[in-house]
Coordinates of C-alpha atoms in Angstrom, one line a residue:
Chain T
M98 CA 159.7 178.7 127.5
I99 CA 158.5 177.2 124.2
S100 CA 160.0 173.9 123.0
L101 CA 162.3 174.8 120.2
A102 CA 162.8 171.2 119.2
G103 CA 159.0 170.6 119.1
R104 CA 158.5 173.7 116.9
D105 CA 161.3 172.6 114.5
I106 CA 159.8 169.1 114.3
L107 CA 156.3 170.5 113.6
H108 CA 157.7 172.9 111.0
S109 CA 159.5 170.2 109.1
W110 CA 157.4 167.3 110.1
G111 CA 157.6 165.6 106.7
K112 CA 161.4 165.4 107.0
F113 CA 161.2 164.0 110.5
V114 CA 158.4 161.5 109.7
F115 CA 160.1 160.1 106.6
T116 CA 163.5 159.9 108.4
G117 CA 161.7 158.3 111.3
V118 CA 160.0 155.7 109.0
G119 CA 163.4 154.8 107.5
L120 CA 164.9 154.5 110.9
G121 CA 161.8 152.6 112.1
L122 CA 162.3 150.0 109.4
L123 CA 165.8 149.4 110.6
I124 CA 164.6 149.2 114.2
G125 CA 161.9 146.8 113.0
V126 CA 164.6 144.6 111.6
T127 CA 166.5 144.8 114.9
L128 CA 163.4 143.9 117.0
S129 CA 162.7 141.0 114.6
M130 CA 166.3 139.7 115.0
A131 CA 165.8 139.8 118.8
G132 CA 162.5 138.0 118.2
I133 CA 164.2 135.3 116.0
Y134 CA 166.7 134.7 118.9
R135 CA 163.9 134.5 121.4
G136 CA 162.0 132.2 119.0
M137 CA 165.0 129.8 118.8
V138 CA 165.3 129.7 122.5
D139 CA 161.6 129.2 122.9
D140 CA 161.6 126.4 120.2
A141 CA 164.3 124.6 122.2
Q142 CA 162.4 125.0 125.5
V143 CA 159.1 124.0 123.9
M144 CA 160.8 120.8 122.5
L145 CA 162.0 119.9 125.9
D146 CA 158.6 120.7 127.5
N147 CA 156.8 118.6 124.9
T148 CA 158.8 115.5 125.8
G149 CA 157.2 115.6 129.3
A150 CA 160.4 114.0 130.6
D151 CA 162.3 114.7 133.8
L152 CA 165.4 112.8 132.6
W153 CA 167.0 111.9 129.3
V154 CA 168.9 108.6 129.3
V155 CA 171.3 108.4 126.4
Q156 CA 174.4 106.5 125.2
Q157 CA 177.4 106.9 127.6
G158 CA 179.9 109.5 126.6
T159 CA 177.5 111.4 124.4
Q160 CA 175.4 114.5 124.7
G161 CA 172.5 113.1 122.7
P162 CA 170.0 112.9 121.5
Y163 CA 169.8 116.5 120.2
A164 CA 173.4 117.8 120.3
E165 CA 174.9 114.5 118.9
S166 CA 173.8 111.0 118.0
S167 CA 173.1 108.5 120.7
S168 CA 172.2 104.8 120.3
L169 CA 170.7 102.6 123.0
Y170 CA 169.1 99.2 122.9
D171 CA 165.4 99.4 122.9
D172 CA 164.9 97.1 125.8
L173 CA 166.9 99.2 128.3
Y174 CA 163.8 101.1 129.3
R175 CA 162.5 98.0 131.1
S176 CA 165.3 98.2 133.7
L177 CA 164.6 101.9 134.2
L178 CA 161.0 101.2 134.8
N179 CA 161.9 98.9 137.6
M180 CA 163.7 101.7 139.5
P181 CA 161.6 102.8 142.5
D182 CA 161.4 106.6 141.7
V183 CA 160.6 106.1 138.0
E184 CA 157.0 106.6 137.1
Y185 CA 157.3 106.1 133.4
A186 CA 160.1 105.4 130.8
A187 CA 159.6 105.5 127.1
N188 CA 161.9 104.9 124.1
V189 CA 162.2 107.6 121.6
T190 CA 164.0 108.2 118.3
Y191 CA 164.6 111.5 116.5
L192 CA 165.3 111.7 112.8
I193 CA 165.6 114.9 110.8
M194 CA 164.4 114.2 107.3
Q195 CA 162.3 115.3 104.4
V196 CA 158.7 114.2 104.5
G197 CA 156.9 113.9 101.2
H198 CA 153.8 116.0 100.9
G199 CA 151.9 116.7 97.7
G200 CA 154.9 116.3 95.5
Q201 CA 157.0 118.5 97.7
D202 CA 159.3 117.8 100.7
V203 CA 158.8 119.3 104.1
S204 CA 161.8 119.4 106.4
A205 CA 160.6 117.8 109.7
M206 CA 161.8 116.1 112.8
V207 CA 160.3 112.6 112.7
V208 CA 159.8 111.3 116.3
G209 CA 159.3 107.6 116.9
V210 CA 157.2 107.2 120.0
T211 CA 155.9 104.2 121.9
A212 CA 152.2 103.7 122.2
G213 CA 150.9 105.3 125.3
K214 CA 148.2 107.5 126.7
P215 CA 148.4 111.3 125.9
G216 CA 150.9 113.0 128.2
T217 CA 153.2 110.1 128.6
P218 CA 156.8 111.0 127.7
G219 CA 157.4 111.4 124.0
Q220 CA 153.8 111.8 123.1
P221 CA 152.5 115.2 122.0
R222 CA 150.9 116.8 125.1
Y223 CA 147.7 117.8 123.3
L224 CA 146.1 117.8 119.9
V225 CA 144.3 120.6 118.2
A226 CA 142.5 118.1 115.8
G227 CA 142.1 114.4 115.3
R228 CA 143.3 111.7 117.6
H229 CA 146.4 110.0 119.0
I230 CA 148.1 107.1 117.3
T231 CA 146.2 103.9 118.0
R232 CA 147.6 101.5 115.4
S233 CA 151.1 100.0 115.5
H234 CA 152.0 101.2 112.0
Y235 CA 151.6 103.9 109.4
E236 CA 149.8 106.5 111.4
A237 CA 151.2 109.9 112.1
I238 CA 150.5 113.0 114.2
A239 CA 152.0 116.2 112.6
D240 CA 152.5 119.7 113.9
I241 CA 150.1 122.1 112.3
S242 CA 153.0 124.2 110.9
S243 CA 153.9 121.4 108.6
G244 CA 150.9 122.2 106.5
F245 CA 149.7 118.6 106.6
Q246 CA 145.9 118.0 106.8
L247 CA 144.0 115.4 108.8
G248 CA 143.5 112.3 106.7
E249 CA 146.3 113.2 104.3
R250 CA 148.8 110.6 103.3
I251 CA 152.5 111.6 103.7
R252 CA 155.6 109.7 102.6
I253 CA 158.4 108.9 105.0
R254 CA 161.2 107.0 103.2
R255 CA 159.3 104.3 101.2
N256 CA 156.2 104.1 103.4
F257 CA 153.1 106.2 103.4
Y258 CA 151.5 107.3 106.7
T259 CA 148.0 108.7 107.4
V260 CA 147.8 111.9 109.4
V261 CA 145.4 111.1 112.2
G262 CA 146.1 114.0 114.5
L263 CA 147.4 117.6 114.5
S264 CA 149.4 119.1 117.3
K265 CA 150.6 122.7 117.9
R266 CA 154.0 124.1 118.9
T267 CA 155.6 120.7 118.7
V268 CA 158.7 121.7 116.9
S269 CA 162.4 120.8 117.0
Y270 CA 165.1 123.1 118.4
N271 CA 165.6 124.6 114.9
G272 CA 161.9 125.2 114.4
D273 CA 161.1 122.3 112.1
P274 CA 157.7 120.7 112.7
M275 CA 157.6 117.4 114.4
V276 CA 155.9 114.3 112.9
F277 CA 155.2 111.6 115.4
I278 CA 155.0 108.0 114.1
P279 CA 155.1 104.6 115.9
L280 CA 158.5 103.7 117.3
K281 CA 158.9 100.5 115.2
D282 CA 158.2 102.5 112.0
A283 CA 160.7 105.1 113.0
Q284 CA 163.4 102.5 113.8
E285 CA 162.9 101.0 110.4
A286 CA 162.9 104.4 108.7
Q287 CA 166.1 105.3 110.4
F288 CA 168.1 102.4 108.9
L289 CA 165.9 101.3 106.0
K290 CA 167.9 100.5 102.9
D291 CA 166.6 100.5 99.4
N292 CA 166.0 97.2 97.6
D293 CA 169.2 97.3 95.6
A294 CA 171.2 97.8 98.7
L295 CA 169.4 94.9 100.4
V296 CA 170.1 92.6 97.5
Q297 CA 173.8 93.7 97.5
Q298 CA 174.0 93.1 101.2
R299 CA 172.5 89.6 101.0
R300 CA 174.8 88.7 98.1
R301 CA 177.8 89.8 100.1
N302 CA 176.6 87.8 103.1
A303 CA 176.0 84.7 100.9
E304 CA 179.5 84.9 99.6
N305 CA 181.0 85.4 103.0
P306 CA 182.4 81.9 104.2
D307 CA 181.9 82.9 107.8
F308 CA 178.1 82.9 107.3
N309 CA 178.1 79.6 105.4
R310 CA 179.6 77.2 108.0
S311 CA 178.8 73.6 107.8
G312 CA 176.6 72.5 110.6
I313 CA 174.9 75.9 111.1
P314 CA 172.4 75.9 108.3
D315 CA 170.3 78.9 109.4
L316 CA 173.2 81.3 110.2
L317 CA 172.9 83.2 106.9
A318 CA 169.2 83.7 107.3
V319 CA 169.7 85.0 110.9
V320 CA 172.5 87.4 109.8
N321 CA 170.3 88.7 107.0
A322 CA 167.4 89.2 109.3
S323 CA 169.5 91.0 111.9
Q324 CA 170.9 93.4 109.3
S325 CA 167.5 94.4 108.1
T326 CA 166.1 95.1 111.6
N327 CA 166.9 97.9 114.0
T328 CA 166.7 97.6 117.8
A329 CA 168.3 100.9 118.6
V330 CA 166.6 104.0 120.0
N331 CA 168.2 107.5 120.5
A332 CA 167.1 108.0 124.1
V333 CA 164.8 106.8 126.9
L334 CA 162.6 109.6 128.3
V335 CA 162.0 109.1 132.0
K336 CA 159.2 110.7 134.0
L337 CA 159.8 110.6 137.8
K338 CA 157.3 110.2 140.6
P339 CA 156.2 113.4 142.2
G340 CA 158.5 114.7 144.9
T341 CA 161.6 113.0 143.5
L342 CA 164.8 114.9 143.0
P343 CA 165.9 114.4 139.3
E344 CA 169.6 114.6 140.1
D345 CA 169.4 111.8 142.7
V346 CA 167.7 109.4 140.3
A347 CA 170.1 110.5 137.5
E348 CA 173.0 109.6 139.7
T349 CA 171.6 106.2 140.5
I350 CA 171.0 105.5 136.8
R351 CA 174.5 106.6 135.9
R352 CA 176.0 104.3 138.5
W353 CA 173.9 101.1 137.8
T354 CA 173.3 101.2 134.1
R355 CA 176.5 102.8 132.8
L356 CA 174.5 105.3 130.8
Q357 CA 174.6 109.0 130.4
V358 CA 171.7 110.8 132.1
Y359 CA 170.7 114.4 131.8
T360 CA 168.2 116.4 133.8
R361 CA 166.0 119.0 132.3
A362 CA 168.4 121.8 133.3
Q363 CA 171.4 120.0 131.9
M364 CA 169.6 119.3 128.6
E365 CA 168.5 122.9 128.3
S366 CA 172.1 123.9 128.9
I367 CA 173.3 121.5 126.2
L368 CA 170.8 123.0 123.7
M369 CA 171.7 126.6 124.6
D370 CA 175.4 126.2 124.8
K371 CA 176.1 123.6 122.1
V372 CA 173.2 123.5 119.6
I373 CA 172.0 127.1 119.3
D374 CA 175.0 128.9 120.7
K375 CA 176.5 129.8 117.4
S376 CA 173.3 131.0 115.9
A377 CA 172.6 133.0 119.0
R378 CA 176.0 134.6 118.8
Q379 CA 175.5 135.3 115.2
I380 CA 172.2 137.1 115.9
A381 CA 173.8 138.9 118.8
L382 CA 176.6 140.2 116.6
F383 CA 174.0 141.1 114.0
L384 CA 172.1 143.1 116.7
V385 CA 175.3 144.9 117.6
I386 CA 176.0 145.8 114.0
L387 CA 172.4 147.0 113.5
S388 CA 172.6 149.1 116.6
I389 CA 175.8 150.7 115.4
V390 CA 174.3 151.3 112.0
S391 CA 171.2 152.8 113.6
A392 CA 173.4 155.0 115.8
A393 CA 175.4 156.1 112.7
I394 CA 172.3 156.9 110.8
V395 CA 170.7 158.9 113.6
A396 CA 174.0 160.7 114.2
F397 CA 174.3 161.5 110.5
I398 CA 170.7 162.7 110.2
I399 CA 170.9 164.9 113.3
Y400 CA 174.3 166.2 112.3
T401 CA 172.9 167.1 108.9
L402 CA 169.8 168.7 110.3
T403 CA 172.0 170.7 112.7
L404 CA 174.4 171.7 109.9
G405 CA 171.4 173.2 108.1
K406 CA 170.7 175.4 111.2
I407 CA 174.2 176.7 111.8
R408 CA 173.2 180.4 111.1
E409 CA 170.1 180.1 113.3
I410 CA 172.2 178.6 116.0
A411 CA 174.7 181.4 115.7
V412 CA 171.8 183.9 116.0
L413 CA 170.3 182.1 118.9
K414 CA 173.7 182.2 120.7
L415 CA 174.2 185.8 119.8
I416 CA 170.8 186.9 121.2
G417 CA 171.6 185.1 124.5
T418 CA 170.3 181.6 124.2
K419 CA 172.1 179.3 126.7
N420 CA 174.2 176.4 125.4
R421 CA 172.0 174.1 127.5
T422 CA 168.9 175.2 125.6
I423 CA 170.6 174.6 122.2
A424 CA 172.0 171.2 123.3
G425 CA 168.5 170.3 124.6
M426 CA 166.9 171.2 121.3
I427 CA 169.2 168.9 119.4
M428 CA 169.0 166.1 121.9
Q429 CA 165.2 166.3 122.0
Q430 CA 165.0 166.2 118.2
S431 CA 167.2 163.1 118.2
L432 CA 165.1 161.5 120.9
A433 CA 161.9 162.4 119.0
L434 CA 163.4 160.7 115.9
G435 CA 164.1 157.7 118.0
V436 CA 160.6 157.6 119.4
I437 CA 159.1 157.9 115.9
G438 CA 161.5 155.2 114.7
F439 CA 160.7 152.9 117.5
V440 CA 156.9 153.2 117.1
V441 CA 157.3 152.6 113.3
G442 CA 159.7 149.7 114.0
K443 CA 157.5 148.1 116.6
I444 CA 154.4 148.3 114.4
T445 CA 156.2 147.0 111.3
A446 CA 157.8 144.1 113.2
T447 CA 154.4 143.1 114.7
F448 CA 152.9 143.0 111.2
W449 CA 155.7 141.2 109.4
V450 CA 156.7 138.7 112.1
P451 CA 153.8 136.2 111.2
I452 CA 155.1 135.8 107.6
F453 CA 158.5 134.6 108.8
P454 CA 158.9 130.9 108.1
K455 CA 160.3 130.2 111.6
Y456 CA 158.9 131.2 114.9
V457 CA 159.6 134.7 116.0
L458 CA 158.8 135.7 119.5
L459 CA 158.5 139.4 120.2
M460 CA 158.7 139.7 124.0
P461 CA 157.3 142.9 125.7
L462 CA 160.4 143.1 127.9
D463 CA 162.6 143.0 124.8
S464 CA 160.5 145.8 123.3
I465 CA 160.8 147.9 126.5
A466 CA 164.6 147.3 126.6
G467 CA 164.8 148.1 122.9
F468 CA 162.9 151.3 123.5
F469 CA 165.4 152.5 126.1
A470 CA 168.3 151.3 123.9
V471 CA 167.0 153.4 121.0
L472 CA 166.7 156.4 123.3
A473 CA 170.2 155.8 124.6
I474 CA 171.6 155.4 121.1
C475 CA 169.8 158.5 119.9
A476 CA 171.1 160.5 122.9
L477 CA 174.6 159.3 122.2
A478 CA 174.2 159.9 118.4
S479 CA 173.2 163.5 119.1
L480 CA 176.4 164.3 120.9
V481 CA 178.3 164.9 117.7
A482 CA 175.8 167.4 116.5
I483 CA 175.6 169.0 119.9
R484 CA 179.4 169.4 120.0
M485 CA 179.3 171.0 116.6
A486 CA 176.5 173.4 117.6
L487 CA 178.3 174.4 120.8
K488 CA 181.4 175.3 118.8
V489 CA 179.4 177.7 116.6
D490 CA 180.7 181.2 117.3
P491 CA 177.9 183.7 117.9
A492 CA 180.1 186.2 116.1
D493 CA 179.4 184.3 112.9
A494 CA 175.9 185.9 112.9
I495 CA 177.6 189.2 112.4
G496 CA 178.8 189.7 108.9
G497 CA 182.3 190.8 107.8
Chain D
M288 CA 165.9 201.0 129.8
S289 CA 168.8 203.3 130.5
G290 CA 169.0 207.0 129.5
K291 CA 172.7 207.2 128.8
G292 CA 173.2 205.4 125.5
I293 CA 176.7 204.0 124.9
H294 CA 180.1 205.5 125.6
I295 CA 183.3 204.1 124.2
E296 CA 186.8 205.2 125.0
G297 CA 190.1 204.1 123.5
L298 CA 188.8 200.7 122.4
K299 CA 191.5 198.6 120.9
K300 CA 191.5 195.2 119.3
R301 CA 194.6 193.3 118.2
Y302 CA 194.5 189.9 116.5
G303 CA 197.7 187.8 116.9
E304 CA 200.9 188.6 118.6
G305 CA 204.4 190.0 117.7
D306 CA 205.3 190.7 114.1
T307 CA 202.1 189.1 112.8
A308 CA 199.8 191.1 115.0
V309 CA 197.0 192.9 113.3
H310 CA 195.6 196.0 115.0
A311 CA 192.0 196.1 113.9
L312 CA 191.0 198.8 116.3
R313 CA 193.6 201.4 117.4
G314 CA 191.6 203.3 120.0
V315 CA 188.1 204.0 119.0
D316 CA 186.1 206.7 120.8
M317 CA 182.4 207.0 120.4
Q318 CA 179.4 208.5 122.2
I319 CA 175.9 207.7 121.1
A320 CA 173.0 209.3 123.0
P321 CA 169.7 207.6 123.8
G322 CA 167.3 208.0 120.9
E323 CA 170.1 208.7 118.5
V324 CA 170.8 206.8 115.3
V325 CA 174.4 207.1 114.0
G326 CA 176.0 205.6 110.9
L327 CA 179.1 203.6 111.0
I328 CA 180.8 203.5 107.6
G329 CA 184.2 202.6 106.2
P330 CA 185.9 200.5 103.6
S331 CA 186.2 196.7 103.8
G332 CA 188.8 195.7 106.4
S333 CA 188.6 199.0 108.2
G334 CA 187.4 197.4 111.4
K335 CA 183.7 198.0 111.3
S336 CA 182.8 194.4 111.9
T337 CA 185.4 194.1 114.6
L338 CA 184.0 197.1 116.4
L339 CA 180.5 195.7 116.1
K340 CA 181.6 192.4 117.5
C341 CA 183.4 194.1 120.4
L342 CA 180.2 196.2 121.1
G343 CA 178.1 193.0 120.8
A344 CA 180.3 191.2 123.4
V345 CA 181.1 188.4 121.1
I346 CA 184.8 189.0 120.9
D347 CA 187.1 190.4 123.6
P348 CA 188.6 193.9 123.1
T349 CA 192.3 194.2 123.9
A350 CA 191.9 197.4 125.8
G351 CA 189.6 200.4 126.3
R352 CA 186.4 201.2 128.1
M353 CA 182.8 200.7 127.3
V354 CA 179.8 202.0 129.2
L355 CA 176.3 200.9 128.4
G356 CA 173.7 203.0 130.0
D357 CA 175.0 203.4 133.6
E358 CA 177.0 200.3 133.6
V359 CA 180.6 199.9 132.9
I360 CA 180.7 196.7 130.9
F361 CA 184.4 196.8 129.8
D362 CA 187.4 198.4 131.4
N363 CA 190.4 196.7 129.9
D364 CA 188.5 193.5 130.9
W365 CA 184.9 192.5 131.0
K366 CA 183.1 193.8 134.0
V367 CA 180.1 191.7 133.6
R368 CA 180.2 188.0 134.3
D369 CA 177.5 186.7 132.0
L370 CA 178.1 188.1 128.5
R371 CA 175.2 186.0 127.2
A372 CA 172.8 187.7 129.5
L373 CA 174.4 191.0 128.6
R374 CA 173.7 190.4 124.9
R375 CA 170.2 189.1 125.7
D376 CA 169.1 192.0 128.0
K377 CA 171.2 195.0 127.0
I378 CA 172.0 194.8 123.3
G379 CA 169.7 194.4 120.4
F380 CA 170.9 193.0 117.1
V381 CA 169.6 193.6 113.6
F382 CA 171.4 191.7 110.8
Q383 CA 172.0 192.2 107.1
A384 CA 169.6 189.3 106.5
P385 CA 166.7 189.0 109.0
Y386 CA 167.9 185.6 110.2
L387 CA 164.5 184.9 111.7
I388 CA 164.2 181.4 113.3
P389 CA 162.4 179.6 110.4
F390 CA 160.4 177.2 112.7
L391 CA 158.9 179.9 114.9
D392 CA 156.1 182.1 113.8
V393 CA 156.5 185.9 113.8
T394 CA 155.2 186.4 117.3
D395 CA 157.4 183.7 118.8
N396 CA 160.5 185.0 116.9
V397 CA 160.0 188.3 118.7
A398 CA 158.9 186.8 122.0
L399 CA 161.8 184.3 122.2
L400 CA 164.2 186.8 123.8
P401 CA 161.9 187.7 126.7
M402 CA 161.1 184.0 127.1
L403 CA 164.8 183.3 127.3
A404 CA 165.1 185.9 130.0
G405 CA 162.5 184.0 132.0
I406 CA 159.4 186.1 131.2
P407 CA 156.2 183.9 131.1
N408 CA 155.2 183.0 127.5
S409 CA 151.9 185.0 127.6
N410 CA 153.7 188.2 128.8
A411 CA 156.5 187.7 126.3
R412 CA 153.9 187.3 123.5
A413 CA 152.1 190.4 124.6
K414 CA 155.3 192.4 124.5
A415 CA 156.0 191.0 121.0
L416 CA 152.5 191.9 119.7
E417 CA 152.9 195.4 121.1
L418 CA 156.1 195.9 119.1
L419 CA 154.7 194.2 116.0
T420 CA 151.8 196.7 116.2
A421 CA 154.2 199.6 116.5
L422 CA 156.1 198.3 113.4
D423 CA 152.8 197.7 111.6
V424 CA 153.3 193.9 111.1
Q425 CA 150.7 192.8 113.7
H426 CA 148.6 191.4 110.9
R427 CA 151.4 188.8 110.1
A428 CA 151.7 187.8 113.8
R429 CA 150.8 184.1 113.2
A430 CA 152.7 183.9 109.9
M431 CA 155.9 181.9 109.5
P432 CA 159.0 183.8 108.3
S433 CA 159.0 182.1 104.9
Q434 CA 155.5 183.7 104.3
L435 CA 156.8 187.3 104.8
S436 CA 158.2 189.7 102.3
G437 CA 161.8 191.0 102.7
G438 CA 160.6 194.3 104.2
E439 CA 158.2 192.5 106.6
Q440 CA 161.0 190.1 107.7
Q441 CA 163.3 193.0 108.4
R442 CA 160.6 194.8 110.5
V443 CA 160.1 191.6 112.5
A444 CA 163.9 191.4 113.0
I445 CA 163.9 195.0 114.3
A446 CA 161.0 194.1 116.6
R447 CA 163.2 191.2 117.9
G448 CA 166.1 193.6 118.5
L449 CA 163.9 196.0 120.4
V450 CA 161.7 193.6 122.4
N451 CA 163.9 193.6 125.6
R452 CA 164.1 197.4 125.4
P453 CA 167.9 197.4 125.2
P454 CA 169.8 200.7 125.6
V455 CA 171.7 200.0 122.3
I456 CA 170.9 198.3 119.0
L457 CA 173.6 197.2 116.7
A458 CA 172.4 197.0 113.1
D459 CA 174.7 195.3 110.6
E460 CA 173.8 196.5 107.1
P461 CA 170.1 196.3 107.8
T462 CA 169.1 197.7 104.4
A463 CA 171.6 195.7 102.2
P464 CA 169.0 193.2 100.7
L465 CA 166.3 195.9 100.2
D466 CA 165.4 198.2 97.4
S467 CA 165.6 202.0 98.0
E468 CA 162.0 202.4 99.1
R469 CA 162.1 199.6 101.6
A470 CA 165.6 200.6 102.8
M471 CA 164.3 204.1 103.5
A472 CA 161.3 202.6 105.3
V473 CA 163.6 200.5 107.5
I474 CA 165.8 203.6 108.4
R475 CA 162.6 205.5 109.2
I476 CA 161.5 202.7 111.5
L477 CA 164.8 202.6 113.2
N478 CA 164.7 206.4 113.8
D479 CA 161.1 206.1 115.1
M480 CA 162.0 203.3 117.4
A481 CA 165.1 205.0 118.7
R482 CA 163.0 208.0 119.6
Q483 CA 160.1 206.0 121.0
F484 CA 162.2 203.7 123.1
E485 CA 165.2 206.0 123.7
T486 CA 167.5 203.5 122.3
A487 CA 170.9 204.3 120.8
I488 CA 171.2 202.7 117.4
I489 CA 174.5 202.1 115.5
V490 CA 173.9 201.3 111.8
V491 CA 176.8 199.8 109.9
T492 CA 176.3 200.4 106.3
H493 CA 177.7 200.7 102.8
D494 CA 174.4 201.9 101.4
E495 CA 174.9 205.3 99.7
K496 CA 171.2 205.9 99.7
I497 CA 170.8 205.9 103.5
I498 CA 174.1 207.6 104.5
P499 CA 172.6 211.1 104.0
T500 CA 169.9 210.3 106.5
F501 CA 172.3 210.2 109.5
K502 CA 172.9 213.3 111.5
R503 CA 176.1 211.9 112.8
I504 CA 178.5 209.4 111.1
Y505 CA 181.5 207.6 112.4
H506 CA 183.9 206.9 109.6
I507 CA 186.3 204.1 110.4
R508 CA 189.7 204.3 108.8
D509 CA 192.6 202.0 109.7
G510 CA 191.0 201.1 113.0
V511 CA 190.2 204.7 114.2
A512 CA 186.7 206.2 114.2
H513 CA 186.4 209.7 112.8
E514 CA 183.3 211.6 113.7
E515 CA 181.6 213.4 110.9
V516 CA 178.5 215.5 110.8
G517 CA 175.9 213.9 108.5
E518 CA 173.1 215.6 106.5
G519 CA 170.4 214.2 108.6
R520 CA 167.9 214.4 105.8
G521 CA 164.4 213.1 105.9
F522 CA 163.8 212.1 109.5
E523 CA 163.4 215.3 111.5

């Protein structure tokens, strides 16, 4: 038996191909949306991976440092270093800000890191160009997606930094490139006031009688100095010795230091459930809407194509064609449309993904799942047309 | 192929019930021998299409008896289980317009019926080509329907109606869209095919040009078929 669907497609291939291309663009958008979600998740996981930490020690009662702000004294890491299972502990600050670059601002996550050898917590794991930070001030390592070049001078708040190294896939959970600078500079940048504000602050202090007590001549100077320095960090990243259970150490830190500690799994859960949850749900809803729109389009197209063949279907039924054969013809055409659409969608998504400003991760498993979803949607969408075709009366082929 | 044509006794068809019932057929008797071509004429609303649909097993008669070849197919109820198979294997159809399947070439349009009956594609196509040759359209075997003239399309449609060698062919105004010359050519072909394949052919028509060609005519009036002797000109 010949394939009626195949013959019809070959006969009116232009109609099918152009319809398939239109559908394919929609499928391409759907695949890209899935890729955007995967990219967000991957960005979050990569950010956690890049810290090289087993534990995040943050301010008690907070879910910092990514989901909310956290402030710790910068000497707390010393007591953590003394714990038996801790191999390394490093202060870190995170600051989302605009970094000046060639007269334009680049949205970036500025990370303040302590000096240390590559691979220690907080440091970028590897560089694709340049070197690690060796000086105490005004050197930076930037993610390559920031567009910064080696040797370039970038502005963070009022200070200029020289880019000495470039890293790759060091991004924040929302895809912004990371810029690593020395911790002291980051602490200053976080709370640095402009000159006018400093003058105002000092004038207020000078006029405050509490800071001008007789017998304590240097009190005002001490207060002024304390207000223009910052000893806070957002978190302490802890690397454990091999073979240590993170939850055991976390429990010990919680008990003895009165701090909040998160393991890698808990931090990932915070990022997924609190930080990117709404975006993920938004994308999921968009995917559902796109699927419904795709199904509606396929259903409409197949219905219209079938409507144009009503007389032929009546003739086919009159001359003895089984309902199964007619239903099969319509469903095969719908599936063929889906296959054409998927191929076009996959190709277009692959080509346009690199020009997206944020990371889009097209996973093969998503594509496979998408392919079967398209087939299922096309099969379902063809049911309306099949129902109409099966209701066609073979007597309609006979006039009168 | 059977040798007994079609025999109809007291065929009735009623639409609706009670006071609103319409008696489209009030007891039609017909007998068409193998190889015979008869005309079925009558004014609009006389019951021609209803009779054709009953004979074509696409609507259910209310009462009566129909014998196709040796087989009683209806005796106050259908006596065959699969009406679709009955239409496919025992009844050929030729329509007012050819209604060829636009996405199949000429050969496959004709070969489709045997293929539906489970005959292998190559055998079905061989049968189709044999008929296309008999109807002198073998040179258009690979053409698509849209590439054929009206007369060629109608000959292909006749080939499709004949391909399973049915004992009866129902032709519904087969010459309506054709000019006189082509209309006469189609009637000539139907006569030739009826004789060659011993098929009983019923031609429903309004076409005054072709009515004189029938030896026998059934004139339907108010749901009853009246047999008349035709002139039978031209196809001795």
